[in-house]
Each structure stands twice: as structure tokens, then as C-alpha cells.
Amino acid sequence: AVDSTTLEKLENAFEKLQKSDSKSLLKKYLTAEVFESLKTKKTSYGSTLLDCIQSGIQNLDSGVGVYAADPEAYAVFADLFDPIIEDYHAGFKKNDRHPPSHFGDAKDFGTLDPEGKLIISTRIRVGRSIDGYPFNPCMEEKHYEGLEQKARQVFSTLTDDLSGEFYPLTNMSKDVQQRLIDDHFLFKEGDRFLEAANANHFWPKGRGIYHNSSKTFLVWVNEEDHLRVISMQPGGNVFEIFDRLIRGLQAIEKKLSFAHDSRLGFLTFCPTNLGTTIRASVLIKIPLLLAEKKTLDEISKKYNLQVRGTRGEHSTAEGGIVDVSNKRRLGLTEYDAVNEMYCGVCEIVKKEYQLA
Ligand code: ADP
Ligand code: CIR
């Protein structure tokens, strides 16, 4: 059972949340009833409700506020996760099942903004957890090291345009690390949302980035998820970018077995990333549309888009440049997730040209 210290922390956490004006999905769906039914539960890894909600408690400005402390948490704390998942992923209900993987034919996609004036770059990423390893809060030093070794072995098998090198964070100078972050290639350090979720243990051990020489194919190791596989390049050629991602994933998949759930698809640390785990995004300069917030909001709502700042999540827009991506990743295929971004961004490009 849950020990008395944890229970007391949970009671205090719930009280703090109730008194706050947090806009998070955690606040919205952790009702007194749900709290009472979950506060004494534990997964077989030993994770409690506190492990899942403490990020949102410490960071009341969270948009979501929860993480699955381990792969079992989605089931054990389903009364909290299910409504959050339904809200975030556009109505994916607790009895719905994620469809089978279907990437489709990347050739169906063309180039966004062929005039090349608005789109700076395009990126498609997925998250993957490796079977047999717990999620961050339950990972020990040996897990970080083991996973890094496994990943390095896979990287050594990649060929042609996917071949590259692994750069561990432990060997990286602060200058190089900051340059990679500023150039949008590398995850940031010390994310307070992950920190509060106990996801930064033993940092920088086991963390690193693999990339090819042109930095169009990249893999993050042991950040928020075990792996983040990324394809990106300047401009709006979605075909080339999606095609490279598919080939990279296929090569990695031959060597590793990913954590997958028949209802939730690929399992990730954050419930926003479940299912396809796809975030297809453009960095796009749309100063005119940004000044017409209502129009942009309408397009985002219609096409299920999410607008982030210039440097990604929890950042602000600089120089009229934002990051626009598909919002939902669960309950639709990989093909449709990319298509949702594609169609929505087409509309945004059209509107920005109209306003000019
Ligand atoms: P994630 O995409 O992994 O969920 P973030 O929102 O933090 O997380 O973005 C990670 C990095 O990827 C940031 O530096 C962000 O600016 C960069 N990024 C996202 N989309 C693009 C894009 N289309 N082109 C270039 N960089 C991008
Ligand atoms: C929040 O709630 O704002 C953070 N925990 C991030 C939520 C979604 N982002 C993510 O998965 N990277």
C-alpha cells in the first residue's frame, strides 16, 4: 500500500491544486472523486499517483500536468489519464482503440509553400520506448547505460543518408551543446516539467544525440522518451522528410522491440505523445496571421493544429516565427497525423499570402 508520507504529500498536493487557478488538464480532471479512488493505488513498479502528477503540482502553469511514471500507470490511474487523453486527442474515448500503424506513401505529400517564403524548416518526429525498460522516473543508472549501449549498436548498422555518429552529452562541450539547441537540433537541458517528474535522474548519463552529417536524420537518446527519432530539413518538402523518417524507423525497428499497447498504440512517457507519437511541424514566419489571433485560432481548431513558440514547447514567438504542428497523435494513423499538419499548414500559408 501507499506509505503515510506519500499519502500526506498527495493530500497536500491535491489541496494546492484545488486552491490554484491552474489551467492544466490535471486540474480539470483530478476531481475529489477521482483523487479518492486513486490516492492509495500503486503499480507493480511501485509508482503512485504522486509520481504521475507532481510535475503539474510543482508547475501550475502546465498545459497537461501529468506523466505516466511507468508503462502500467496508464491502466492503474486510468480514471485520471483517460479523460485527459480524451480531451487532448480530440475525443479519443476510454473504449476507443488506436488504429494499426499505417505510414502510407510519403510520395502523396508535396512541398508546402513552394514559393519558399514562409516556411523555414519542416520536422517530423516520433517517440519510442524500448520493451523491457521502465520510464524515466523508475530508471536506474544501469538502465540509462544499457539503453545507450543498445542504441549505439543500432546506430552502427545505419547506412547511406541515415549513417552518422552518436554524440553523448557527457563528452559534449557546453558551447557545442548550446549551438545544437539554438539550431533546433538538440533537446534543452533542465526542463522544469521533466525535472519535477523525476525524469532527469543521473543527467547527463546515457543522454545523447545521433545524427547524420547534414543533420537531417537525428535520434535523441534518453531524454523525455527512450528514443526520439527525427527527420528534418530546411524548406517544406514533406515527401523527403517523411520518407527519410519512415526508412530510419524501419531500420531501427529491425533491431529493437518497441513498447506498444493494443489500445494506446506506442507507449510514451507523456500522454500527449501516445499512439502514432507523431509531431509533424513547420517553423513558419507568419507575422500578419499572428496579428489576427482570431483567424489563426479558428484555423488551428478546424485542422487540430497546435502553435508553439520559435524554440518549441513553452517558448515564445520571436520575429513572427512560430512552430505549427498536428496536435493529436492518438486515434488516427501516422499518415493522417502528417496529413493533418499538411492540410492545416496549406491553409495557414494561403491566409498569410492573402493578408499580404
Ligand atoms: P518535441 O518536438 O520533441 O515535442 P519541442 O517542442 O521542445 O519538442 O521541440 C524540440 C526542438 O525542435 C526545438 O528546438 C524546436 O524549435 C525544434 N523544432 C520543432 N519543429 C521544428 C521545425 N519544423 N524546424 C526546425 N526545428 C523545429
Ligand atoms: C505540460 O503539461 O505543459 C508539460 N508537462 C508538457 C506537456 C506536453 N508536452 C510533451 O509531451 N512534451
mmCIF file of C-alpha atoms and ligand atoms in Angstrom:
data_model
loop_
_atom_site.group_PDB
_atom_site.id
_atom_site.type_symbol
_atom_site.label_atom_id
_atom_site.label_comp_id
_atom_site.label_asym_id
_atom_site.label_seq_id
_atom_site.Cartn_x
_atom_site.Cartn_y
_atom_site.Cartn_z
ATOM 1 C CA ALA A 1 0.000 0.000 0.000
ATOM 2 C CA VAL A 2 0.966 3.652 -0.300
ATOM 3 C CA ASP A 3 3.002 4.817 2.719
ATOM 4 C CA SER A 4 1.783 7.566 5.042
ATOM 5 C CA THR A 5 4.402 10.123 3.956
ATOM 6 C CA THR A 6 3.349 9.773 0.319
ATOM 7 C CA LEU A 7 -0.323 9.947 1.280
ATOM 8 C CA GLU A 8 0.287 13.162 3.185
ATOM 9 C CA LYS A 9 2.166 14.622 0.211
ATOM 10 C CA LEU A 10 -0.710 13.612 -2.029
ATOM 11 C CA GLU A 11 -3.291 15.289 0.217
ATOM 12 C CA ASN A 12 -1.200 18.474 0.279
ATOM 13 C CA ALA A 13 -0.716 18.322 -3.489
ATOM 14 C CA PHE A 14 -4.427 17.964 -4.104
ATOM 15 C CA GLU A 15 -5.199 20.881 -1.778
ATOM 16 C CA LYS A 16 -2.601 23.068 -3.508
ATOM 17 C CA LEU A 17 -4.082 22.208 -6.907
ATOM 18 C CA GLN A 18 -7.635 22.899 -5.774
ATOM 19 C CA LYS A 19 -6.712 26.335 -4.405
ATOM 20 C CA SER A 20 -4.814 27.249 -7.571
ATOM 21 C CA ASP A 21 -6.166 28.726 -10.768
ATOM 22 C CA SER A 22 -4.134 26.252 -12.848
ATOM 23 C CA LYS A 23 -5.476 25.801 -16.387
ATOM 24 C CA SER A 24 -3.949 22.316 -16.696
ATOM 25 C CA LEU A 25 -5.826 19.210 -17.743
ATOM 26 C CA LEU A 26 -4.668 17.755 -14.403
ATOM 27 C CA LYS A 27 -6.649 20.393 -12.513
ATOM 28 C CA LYS A 28 -9.631 19.878 -14.790
ATOM 29 C CA TYR A 29 -9.853 16.110 -14.382
ATOM 30 C CA LEU A 30 -8.444 15.341 -10.928
ATOM 31 C CA THR A 31 -11.790 15.689 -9.196
ATOM 32 C CA ALA A 32 -12.214 14.861 -5.499
ATOM 33 C CA GLU A 33 -13.834 11.602 -6.502
ATOM 34 C CA VAL A 34 -11.027 10.561 -8.868
ATOM 35 C CA PHE A 35 -8.439 11.628 -6.292
ATOM 36 C CA GLU A 36 -10.033 9.493 -3.565
ATOM 37 C CA SER A 37 -10.204 6.422 -5.784
ATOM 38 C CA LEU A 38 -6.572 6.678 -6.956
ATOM 39 C CA LYS A 39 -4.603 8.001 -3.992
ATOM 40 C CA THR A 40 -3.892 4.592 -2.468
ATOM 41 C CA LYS A 41 -3.053 2.789 -5.725
ATOM 42 C CA LYS A 42 0.373 1.601 -6.785
ATOM 43 C CA THR A 43 1.771 -0.007 -9.941
ATOM 44 C CA SER A 44 3.952 -3.114 -9.765
ATOM 45 C CA TYR A 45 6.938 -0.804 -10.318
ATOM 46 C CA GLY A 46 5.905 0.955 -7.097
ATOM 47 C CA SER A 47 4.730 4.175 -8.757
ATOM 48 C CA THR A 48 1.964 6.163 -7.083
ATOM 49 C CA LEU A 49 -0.427 8.889 -8.171
ATOM 50 C CA LEU A 50 2.096 11.389 -6.782
ATOM 51 C CA ASP A 51 4.715 10.208 -9.278
ATOM 52 C CA CYS A 52 2.264 10.893 -12.115
ATOM 53 C CA ILE A 53 1.021 14.321 -11.009
ATOM 54 C CA GLN A 54 3.919 16.029 -9.256
ATOM 55 C CA SER A 55 5.087 17.812 -12.406
ATOM 56 C CA GLY A 56 1.724 19.523 -12.731
ATOM 57 C CA ILE A 57 1.618 20.271 -8.999
ATOM 58 C CA GLN A 58 5.052 21.906 -8.973
ATOM 59 C CA ASN A 59 4.387 23.631 -12.296
ATOM 60 C CA LEU A 60 0.871 25.019 -12.056
ATOM 61 C CA ASP A 61 1.357 26.627 -15.490
ATOM 62 C CA SER A 62 1.480 23.139 -17.093
ATOM 63 C CA GLY A 63 -0.801 22.605 -20.057
ATOM 64 C CA VAL A 64 -1.269 18.945 -19.203
ATOM 65 C CA GLY A 65 0.478 18.305 -15.880
ATOM 66 C CA VAL A 66 0.776 14.503 -15.829
ATOM 67 C CA TYR A 67 3.284 11.876 -16.943
ATOM 68 C CA ALA A 68 2.996 8.089 -16.805
ATOM 69 C CA ALA A 69 5.613 7.200 -14.210
ATOM 70 C CA ASP A 70 5.838 3.745 -15.791
ATOM 71 C CA PRO A 71 4.084 1.825 -18.594
ATOM 72 C CA GLU A 72 1.474 0.442 -16.152
ATOM 73 C CA ALA A 73 0.402 3.863 -14.935
ATOM 74 C CA TYR A 74 -1.969 4.355 -17.900
ATOM 75 C CA ALA A 75 -4.042 1.405 -16.669
ATOM 76 C CA VAL A 76 -3.713 1.782 -12.888
ATOM 77 C CA PHE A 77 -4.501 5.515 -12.963
ATOM 78 C CA ALA A 78 -6.862 5.291 -15.940
ATOM 79 C CA ASP A 79 -9.573 7.314 -14.156
ATOM 80 C CA LEU A 80 -7.255 10.313 -14.439
ATOM 81 C CA PHE A 81 -5.396 9.520 -17.670
ATOM 82 C CA ASP A 82 -8.442 8.554 -19.773
ATOM 83 C CA PRO A 83 -10.277 11.895 -19.579
ATOM 84 C CA ILE A 84 -7.003 13.789 -20.112
ATOM 85 C CA ILE A 85 -6.285 11.636 -23.176
ATOM 86 C CA GLU A 86 -9.817 12.189 -24.487
ATOM 87 C CA ASP A 87 -9.512 15.952 -24.063
ATOM 88 C CA TYR A 88 -6.046 16.237 -25.672
ATOM 89 C CA HIS A 89 -6.503 13.773 -28.538
ATOM 90 C CA ALA A 90 -9.768 15.221 -29.893
ATOM 91 C CA GLY A 91 -12.267 12.831 -28.356
ATOM 92 C CA PHE A 92 -10.385 9.516 -28.120
ATOM 93 C CA LYS A 93 -12.649 7.747 -25.625
ATOM 94 C CA LYS A 94 -11.772 5.184 -22.983
ATOM 95 C CA ASN A 95 -13.210 2.350 -25.048
ATOM 96 C CA ASP A 96 -11.635 3.510 -28.319
ATOM 97 C CA ARG A 97 -8.708 1.665 -29.841
ATOM 98 C CA HIS A 98 -5.815 3.209 -31.693
ATOM 99 C CA PRO A 99 -5.751 2.010 -35.332
ATOM 100 C CA PRO A 100 -2.938 -0.206 -36.642
ATOM 101 C CA SER A 101 0.218 1.558 -37.765
ATOM 102 C CA HIS A 102 -0.075 2.954 -41.280
ATOM 103 C CA PHE A 103 2.518 5.344 -42.663
ATOM 104 C CA GLY A 104 1.126 5.199 -46.180
ATOM 105 C CA ASP A 105 3.068 6.509 -49.137
ATOM 106 C CA ALA A 106 5.231 9.553 -48.413
ATOM 107 C CA LYS A 107 5.018 10.384 -52.140
ATOM 108 C CA ASP A 108 1.451 11.575 -51.629
ATOM 109 C CA PHE A 109 2.853 14.655 -49.920
ATOM 110 C CA GLY A 110 4.294 17.527 -51.873
ATOM 111 C CA THR A 111 6.049 20.679 -50.828
ATOM 112 C CA LEU A 112 4.405 23.177 -48.504
ATOM 113 C CA ASP A 113 4.764 26.812 -49.535
ATOM 114 C CA PRO A 114 6.560 26.045 -52.826
ATOM 115 C CA GLU A 115 7.363 29.759 -53.182
ATOM 116 C CA GLY A 116 9.588 29.149 -50.180
ATOM 117 C CA LYS A 117 8.944 32.477 -48.484
ATOM 118 C CA LEU A 118 7.249 31.451 -45.260
ATOM 119 C CA ILE A 119 8.445 28.025 -44.200
ATOM 120 C CA ILE A 120 11.895 27.950 -42.661
ATOM 121 C CA SER A 121 12.031 24.227 -41.985
ATOM 122 C CA THR A 122 9.916 21.128 -41.524
ATOM 123 C CA ARG A 123 10.376 18.366 -38.955
ATOM 124 C CA ILE A 124 8.617 15.089 -38.205
ATOM 125 C CA ARG A 125 9.427 13.219 -35.015
ATOM 126 C CA VAL A 126 8.254 10.120 -33.216
ATOM 127 C CA GLY A 127 8.885 8.865 -29.692
ATOM 128 C CA ARG A 128 9.666 5.246 -28.869
ATOM 129 C CA SER A 129 10.022 3.329 -25.617
ATOM 130 C CA ILE A 130 12.072 0.146 -25.630
ATOM 131 C CA ASP A 131 10.402 -3.004 -24.353
ATOM 132 C CA GLY A 132 11.749 -4.192 -21.044
ATOM 133 C CA TYR A 133 12.915 -0.798 -19.799
ATOM 134 C CA PRO A 134 10.918 1.317 -17.355
ATOM 135 C CA PHE A 135 10.166 5.007 -17.963
ATOM 136 C CA ASN A 136 12.399 7.791 -16.655
ATOM 137 C CA PRO A 137 11.266 8.058 -13.013
ATOM 138 C CA CYS A 138 11.920 4.341 -12.448
ATOM 139 C CA MET A 139 15.146 4.152 -14.442
ATOM 140 C CA GLU A 140 18.348 3.361 -12.612
ATOM 141 C CA GLU A 141 21.848 4.236 -13.757
ATOM 142 C CA LYS A 142 22.251 0.809 -15.340
ATOM 143 C CA HIS A 143 19.102 1.333 -17.398
ATOM 144 C CA TYR A 144 20.427 4.600 -18.856
ATOM 145 C CA GLU A 145 23.741 2.963 -19.654
ATOM 146 C CA GLY A 146 22.149 -0.188 -21.077
ATOM 147 C CA LEU A 147 19.807 1.767 -23.269
ATOM 148 C CA GLU A 148 22.593 3.971 -24.577
ATOM 149 C CA GLN A 149 24.619 0.872 -25.468
ATOM 150 C CA LYS A 150 21.664 -0.726 -27.230
ATOM 151 C CA ALA A 151 21.014 2.464 -29.185
ATOM 152 C CA ARG A 152 24.668 2.821 -30.193
ATOM 153 C CA GLN A 153 24.645 -0.738 -31.554
ATOM 154 C CA VAL A 154 21.637 0.084 -33.711
ATOM 155 C CA PHE A 155 23.192 3.335 -34.945
ATOM 156 C CA SER A 156 26.261 1.434 -36.132
ATOM 157 C CA THR A 157 24.033 -0.515 -38.536
ATOM 158 C CA LEU A 158 22.519 2.552 -40.271
ATOM 159 C CA THR A 159 23.697 3.191 -43.801
ATOM 160 C CA ASP A 160 23.604 5.708 -46.664
ATOM 161 C CA ASP A 161 21.911 9.010 -45.817
ATOM 162 C CA LEU A 162 20.990 7.656 -42.372
ATOM 163 C CA SER A 163 24.550 6.909 -41.336
ATOM 164 C CA GLY A 164 26.124 9.233 -38.828
ATOM 165 C CA GLU A 165 27.601 9.461 -35.376
ATOM 166 C CA PHE A 166 26.445 9.363 -31.783
ATOM 167 C CA TYR A 167 27.413 12.292 -29.567
ATOM 168 C CA PRO A 168 26.995 11.566 -25.852
ATOM 169 C CA LEU A 169 26.116 14.575 -23.692
ATOM 170 C CA THR A 170 28.809 13.544 -21.213
ATOM 171 C CA ASN A 171 31.530 14.350 -23.790
ATOM 172 C CA MET A 172 29.951 17.439 -25.258
ATOM 173 C CA SER A 173 31.276 20.927 -24.546
ATOM 174 C CA LYS A 174 28.717 23.469 -23.332
ATOM 175 C CA ASP A 175 29.390 25.555 -26.469
ATOM 176 C CA VAL A 176 28.586 22.723 -28.850
ATOM 177 C CA GLN A 177 25.548 21.714 -26.795
ATOM 178 C CA GLN A 178 24.170 25.274 -26.807
ATOM 179 C CA ARG A 179 24.789 25.627 -30.546
ATOM 180 C CA LEU A 180 22.858 22.410 -31.232
ATOM 181 C CA ILE A 181 19.982 23.651 -29.057
ATOM 182 C CA ASP A 182 19.921 27.094 -30.702
ATOM 183 C CA ASP A 183 19.906 25.445 -34.134
ATOM 184 C CA HIS A 184 16.835 23.381 -33.106
ATOM 185 C CA PHE A 185 18.605 20.017 -33.271
ATOM 186 C CA LEU A 186 19.025 19.086 -29.608
ATOM 187 C CA PHE A 187 16.726 18.881 -26.585
ATOM 188 C CA LYS A 188 17.153 21.553 -23.939
ATOM 189 C CA GLU A 189 18.670 20.892 -20.546
ATOM 190 C CA GLY A 190 16.957 21.226 -17.158
ATOM 191 C CA ASP A 191 13.350 21.280 -18.393
ATOM 192 C CA ARG A 192 11.432 22.078 -15.185
ATOM 193 C CA PHE A 193 8.434 19.952 -16.194
ATOM 194 C CA LEU A 194 10.615 16.864 -16.667
ATOM 195 C CA GLU A 195 12.696 17.738 -13.612
ATOM 196 C CA ALA A 196 9.626 17.739 -11.357
ATOM 197 C CA ALA A 197 8.506 14.441 -12.905
ATOM 198 C CA ASN A 198 11.788 12.840 -11.766
ATOM 199 C CA ALA A 199 12.799 12.371 -15.385
ATOM 200 C CA ASN A 200 16.281 13.928 -15.130
ATOM 201 C CA HIS A 201 17.949 11.430 -12.792
ATOM 202 C CA PHE A 202 21.687 10.835 -13.376
ATOM 203 C CA TRP A 203 21.753 13.554 -16.057
ATOM 204 C CA PRO A 204 23.747 13.641 -18.389
ATOM 205 C CA LYS A 205 24.463 9.923 -18.100
ATOM 206 C CA GLY A 206 23.097 7.947 -21.047
ATOM 207 C CA ARG A 207 21.786 11.041 -22.813
ATOM 208 C CA GLY A 208 22.943 11.962 -26.266
ATOM 209 C CA ILE A 209 22.161 12.650 -29.885
ATOM 210 C CA TYR A 210 22.837 10.689 -33.045
ATOM 211 C CA HIS A 211 22.803 12.475 -36.373
ATOM 212 C CA ASN A 212 23.919 12.181 -39.967
ATOM 213 C CA SER A 213 26.365 14.721 -41.354
ATOM 214 C CA SER A 214 23.666 17.003 -42.761
ATOM 215 C CA LYS A 215 21.609 16.809 -39.519
ATOM 216 C CA THR A 216 18.519 15.740 -41.440
ATOM 217 C CA PHE A 217 18.190 12.457 -39.555
ATOM 218 C CA LEU A 218 18.578 12.591 -35.793
ATOM 219 C CA VAL A 219 17.832 10.428 -32.781
ATOM 220 C CA TRP A 220 17.627 11.729 -29.222
ATOM 221 C CA VAL A 221 18.572 9.151 -26.614
ATOM 222 C CA ASN A 222 17.161 9.069 -23.080
ATOM 223 C CA GLU A 223 15.575 12.474 -22.897
ATOM 224 C CA GLU A 224 11.803 12.538 -22.287
ATOM 225 C CA ASP A 225 11.429 9.205 -24.071
ATOM 226 C CA HIS A 226 13.970 6.423 -24.555
ATOM 227 C CA LEU A 227 14.225 7.424 -28.209
ATOM 228 C CA ARG A 228 13.011 10.336 -30.276
ATOM 229 C CA VAL A 229 13.526 9.702 -33.977
ATOM 230 C CA ILE A 230 13.584 12.912 -36.001
ATOM 231 C CA SER A 231 13.693 13.824 -39.676
ATOM 232 C CA MET A 232 14.029 17.493 -40.593
ATOM 233 C CA GLN A 233 15.400 19.831 -43.218
ATOM 234 C CA PRO A 234 15.121 23.427 -44.420
ATOM 235 C CA GLY A 235 12.037 24.262 -46.501
ATOM 236 C CA GLY A 236 8.722 22.469 -46.869
ATOM 237 C CA ASN A 237 9.441 19.225 -48.731
ATOM 238 C CA VAL A 238 7.254 16.897 -46.653
ATOM 239 C CA PHE A 239 7.805 13.984 -49.037
ATOM 240 C CA GLU A 240 11.585 13.886 -48.488
ATOM 241 C CA ILE A 241 11.274 14.362 -44.752
ATOM 242 C CA PHE A 242 8.543 11.768 -44.168
ATOM 243 C CA ASP A 243 10.246 9.285 -46.489
ATOM 244 C CA ARG A 244 13.507 9.577 -44.543
ATOM 245 C CA LEU A 245 11.696 9.155 -41.216
ATOM 246 C CA ILE A 246 9.950 6.012 -42.432
ATOM 247 C CA ARG A 247 13.199 4.479 -43.698
ATOM 248 C CA GLY A 248 15.014 5.373 -40.466
ATOM 249 C CA LEU A 249 12.291 3.886 -38.323
ATOM 250 C CA GLN A 250 12.198 0.700 -40.362
ATOM 251 C CA ALA A 251 15.940 0.252 -39.919
ATOM 252 C CA ILE A 252 15.775 0.837 -36.151
ATOM 253 C CA GLU A 253 12.725 -1.393 -35.779
ATOM 254 C CA LYS A 254 14.684 -4.334 -37.186
ATOM 255 C CA LYS A 255 16.964 -4.218 -34.156
ATOM 256 C CA LEU A 256 14.741 -3.063 -31.309
ATOM 257 C CA SER A 257 11.357 -4.015 -29.918
ATOM 258 C CA PHE A 258 9.176 -1.046 -29.001
ATOM 259 C CA ALA A 259 6.670 -0.819 -26.134
ATOM 260 C CA HIS A 260 3.193 -0.945 -27.672
ATOM 261 C CA ASP A 261 -0.319 -1.218 -26.285
ATOM 262 C CA SER A 262 -3.299 -2.595 -28.200
ATOM 263 C CA ARG A 263 -5.467 0.340 -27.123
ATOM 264 C CA LEU A 264 -2.986 3.221 -26.826
ATOM 265 C CA GLY A 265 -0.526 2.407 -29.614
ATOM 266 C CA PHE A 266 3.126 3.209 -28.965
ATOM 267 C CA LEU A 267 3.665 3.981 -25.291
ATOM 268 C CA THR A 268 5.374 7.215 -24.305
ATOM 269 C CA PHE A 269 6.144 8.992 -21.037
ATOM 270 C CA CYS A 270 3.705 11.838 -21.727
ATOM 271 C CA PRO A 271 0.081 11.026 -22.594
ATOM 272 C CA THR A 272 0.107 13.723 -25.301
ATOM 273 C CA ASN A 273 2.503 11.603 -27.333
ATOM 274 C CA LEU A 274 0.679 8.239 -27.308
ATOM 275 C CA GLY A 275 -0.492 6.417 -30.413
ATOM 276 C CA THR A 276 1.434 7.432 -33.503
ATOM 277 C CA THR A 277 3.684 9.664 -31.358
ATOM 278 C CA ILE A 278 3.989 11.839 -34.449
ATOM 279 C CA ARG A 279 4.568 15.540 -34.224
ATOM 280 C CA ALA A 280 4.891 16.938 -37.735
ATOM 281 C CA SER A 281 5.782 20.621 -37.593
ATOM 282 C CA VAL A 282 6.897 23.605 -39.588
ATOM 283 C CA LEU A 283 8.817 26.622 -38.414
ATOM 284 C CA ILE A 284 6.889 29.295 -40.242
ATOM 285 C CA LYS A 285 7.051 33.082 -40.448
ATOM 286 C CA ILE A 286 3.518 34.433 -40.310
ATOM 287 C CA PRO A 287 3.621 37.916 -38.740
ATOM 288 C CA LEU A 288 0.350 39.003 -40.361
ATOM 289 C CA LEU A 289 -1.639 35.989 -39.221
ATOM 290 C CA LEU A 290 -0.132 36.222 -35.733
ATOM 291 C CA ALA A 291 -1.615 39.722 -35.562
ATOM 292 C CA GLU A 292 -5.029 38.225 -36.402
ATOM 293 C CA LYS A 293 -5.200 35.862 -33.463
ATOM 294 C CA LYS A 294 -8.849 35.023 -34.002
ATOM 295 C CA THR A 295 -8.296 33.774 -37.565
ATOM 296 C CA LEU A 296 -5.279 31.708 -36.545
ATOM 297 C CA ASP A 297 -7.229 30.199 -33.643
ATOM 298 C CA GLU A 298 -10.058 29.274 -35.990
ATOM 299 C CA ILE A 299 -7.723 27.528 -38.441
ATOM 300 C CA SER A 300 -5.937 25.732 -35.580
ATOM 301 C CA LYS A 301 -9.235 24.478 -34.223
ATOM 302 C CA LYS A 302 -10.544 23.366 -37.600
ATOM 303 C CA TYR A 303 -7.388 21.431 -38.526
ATOM 304 C CA ASN A 304 -6.420 20.245 -34.996
ATOM 305 C CA LEU A 305 -3.194 22.237 -35.016
ATOM 306 C CA GLN A 306 -1.014 23.341 -32.131
ATOM 307 C CA VAL A 307 1.015 26.555 -32.250
ATOM 308 C CA ARG A 308 4.239 26.639 -30.232
ATOM 309 C CA GLY A 309 6.911 29.342 -29.888
ATOM 310 C CA THR A 310 10.037 29.711 -32.033
ATOM 311 C CA ARG A 311 12.117 27.459 -29.767
ATOM 312 C CA GLY A 312 9.470 24.809 -29.255
ATOM 313 C CA GLU A 313 7.203 23.996 -26.368
ATOM 314 C CA HIS A 314 6.857 26.605 -23.601
ATOM 315 C CA SER A 315 8.745 29.212 -25.660
ATOM 316 C CA THR A 316 7.526 32.484 -27.199
ATOM 317 C CA ALA A 317 7.248 33.679 -30.801
ATOM 318 C CA GLU A 318 10.308 35.610 -31.968
ATOM 319 C CA GLY A 319 10.242 37.718 -35.140
ATOM 320 C CA GLY A 320 6.840 36.422 -36.245
ATOM 321 C CA ILE A 321 8.131 32.840 -36.388
ATOM 322 C CA VAL A 322 6.145 30.032 -34.778
ATOM 323 C CA ASP A 323 6.125 26.231 -34.713
ATOM 324 C CA VAL A 324 2.893 24.796 -36.099
ATOM 325 C CA SER A 325 2.171 21.061 -35.779
ATOM 326 C CA ASN A 326 -0.563 18.470 -35.590
ATOM 327 C CA LYS A 327 -1.918 18.368 -32.044
ATOM 328 C CA ARG A 328 -3.411 14.893 -31.723
ATOM 329 C CA ARG A 329 -1.339 11.764 -32.219
ATOM 330 C CA LEU A 330 -3.666 9.056 -30.906
ATOM 331 C CA GLY A 331 -6.696 7.598 -32.655
ATOM 332 C CA LEU A 332 -5.507 8.232 -36.207
ATOM 333 C CA THR A 333 -2.820 6.727 -38.442
ATOM 334 C CA GLU A 334 0.678 8.091 -38.951
ATOM 335 C CA TYR A 335 -0.350 9.069 -42.472
ATOM 336 C CA ASP A 336 -3.347 11.020 -41.190
ATOM 337 C CA ALA A 337 -1.325 12.712 -38.453
ATOM 338 C CA VAL A 338 1.098 14.085 -41.049
ATOM 339 C CA ASN A 339 -1.790 14.925 -43.347
ATOM 340 C CA GLU A 340 -3.499 16.912 -40.598
ATOM 341 C CA MET A 341 -0.443 19.160 -40.322
ATOM 342 C CA TYR A 342 -0.106 19.273 -44.120
ATOM 343 C CA CYS A 343 -3.675 20.430 -44.799
ATOM 344 C CA GLY A 344 -3.695 22.884 -41.899
ATOM 345 C CA VAL A 345 -0.390 24.473 -42.872
ATOM 346 C CA CYS A 346 -1.566 24.773 -46.517
ATOM 347 C CA GLU A 347 -4.461 26.841 -45.198
ATOM 348 C CA ILE A 348 -2.186 28.969 -42.998
ATOM 349 C CA VAL A 349 0.152 29.655 -45.929
ATOM 350 C CA LYS A 350 -2.822 30.647 -48.078
ATOM 351 C CA LYS A 351 -4.179 33.044 -45.428
ATOM 352 C CA GLU A 352 -0.798 34.687 -44.798
ATOM 353 C CA TYR A 353 -0.401 35.389 -48.544
ATOM 354 C CA GLN A 354 -3.956 36.778 -48.652
ATOM 355 C CA LEU A 355 -3.191 39.179 -45.805
ATOM 356 C CA ALA A 356 -0.028 40.467 -47.514
HETATM 357 P P1 ADP B 1 9.250 17.982 -29.412
HETATM 358 O O1 ADP B 1 9.057 18.377 -30.820
HETATM 359 O O2 ADP B 1 10.316 16.982 -29.299
HETATM 360 O O3 ADP B 1 7.962 17.633 -28.764
HETATM 361 P P2 ADP B 1 9.937 20.764 -28.663
HETATM 362 O O4 ADP B 1 8.670 21.477 -28.916
HETATM 363 O O5 ADP B 1 10.676 21.148 -27.422
HETATM 364 O O6 ADP B 1 9.776 19.198 -28.501
HETATM 365 O O7 ADP B 1 10.883 20.962 -29.910
HETATM 366 C C1 ADP B 1 12.173 20.432 -29.909
HETATM 367 C C2 ADP B 1 13.076 21.230 -30.824
HETATM 368 O O8 ADP B 1 12.682 21.015 -32.170
HETATM 369 C C3 ADP B 1 13.016 22.730 -30.588
HETATM 370 O O9 ADP B 1 14.306 23.270 -30.719
HETATM 371 C C4 ADP B 1 12.143 23.195 -31.730
HETATM 372 O O10 ADP B 1 12.368 24.542 -32.099
HETATM 373 C C5 ADP B 1 12.589 22.255 -32.816
HETATM 374 N N1 ADP B 1 11.634 22.176 -33.926
HETATM 375 C C6 ADP B 1 10.364 21.784 -33.911
HETATM 376 N N2 ADP B 1 9.811 21.859 -35.122
HETATM 377 C C7 ADP B 1 10.778 22.320 -35.952
HETATM 378 C C8 ADP B 1 10.841 22.600 -37.348
HETATM 379 N N3 ADP B 1 9.794 22.419 -38.151
HETATM 380 N N4 ADP B 1 12.002 23.053 -37.845
HETATM 381 C C9 ADP B 1 13.089 23.235 -37.039
HETATM 382 N N5 ADP B 1 13.082 22.984 -35.743
HETATM 383 C C10 ADP B 1 11.949 22.527 -35.191
HETATM 384 C C1 CIR B 2 2.904 20.462 -19.625
HETATM 385 O O1 CIR B 2 1.976 19.910 -19.057
HETATM 386 O O2 CIR B 2 2.857 21.620 -20.033
HETATM 387 C C2 CIR B 2 4.182 19.674 -19.812
HETATM 388 N N1 CIR B 2 4.148 18.553 -18.917
HETATM 389 C C3 CIR B 2 4.326 19.215 -21.269
HETATM 390 C C4 CIR B 2 3.122 18.502 -21.829
HETATM 391 C C5 CIR B 2 3.174 18.038 -23.262
HETATM 392 N N2 CIR B 2 4.460 18.037 -23.842
HETATM 393 C C6 CIR B 2 5.232 16.993 -24.092
HETATM 394 O O3 CIR B 2 4.870 15.846 -24.015
HETATM 395 N N3 CIR B 2 6.483 17.269 -24.488
#
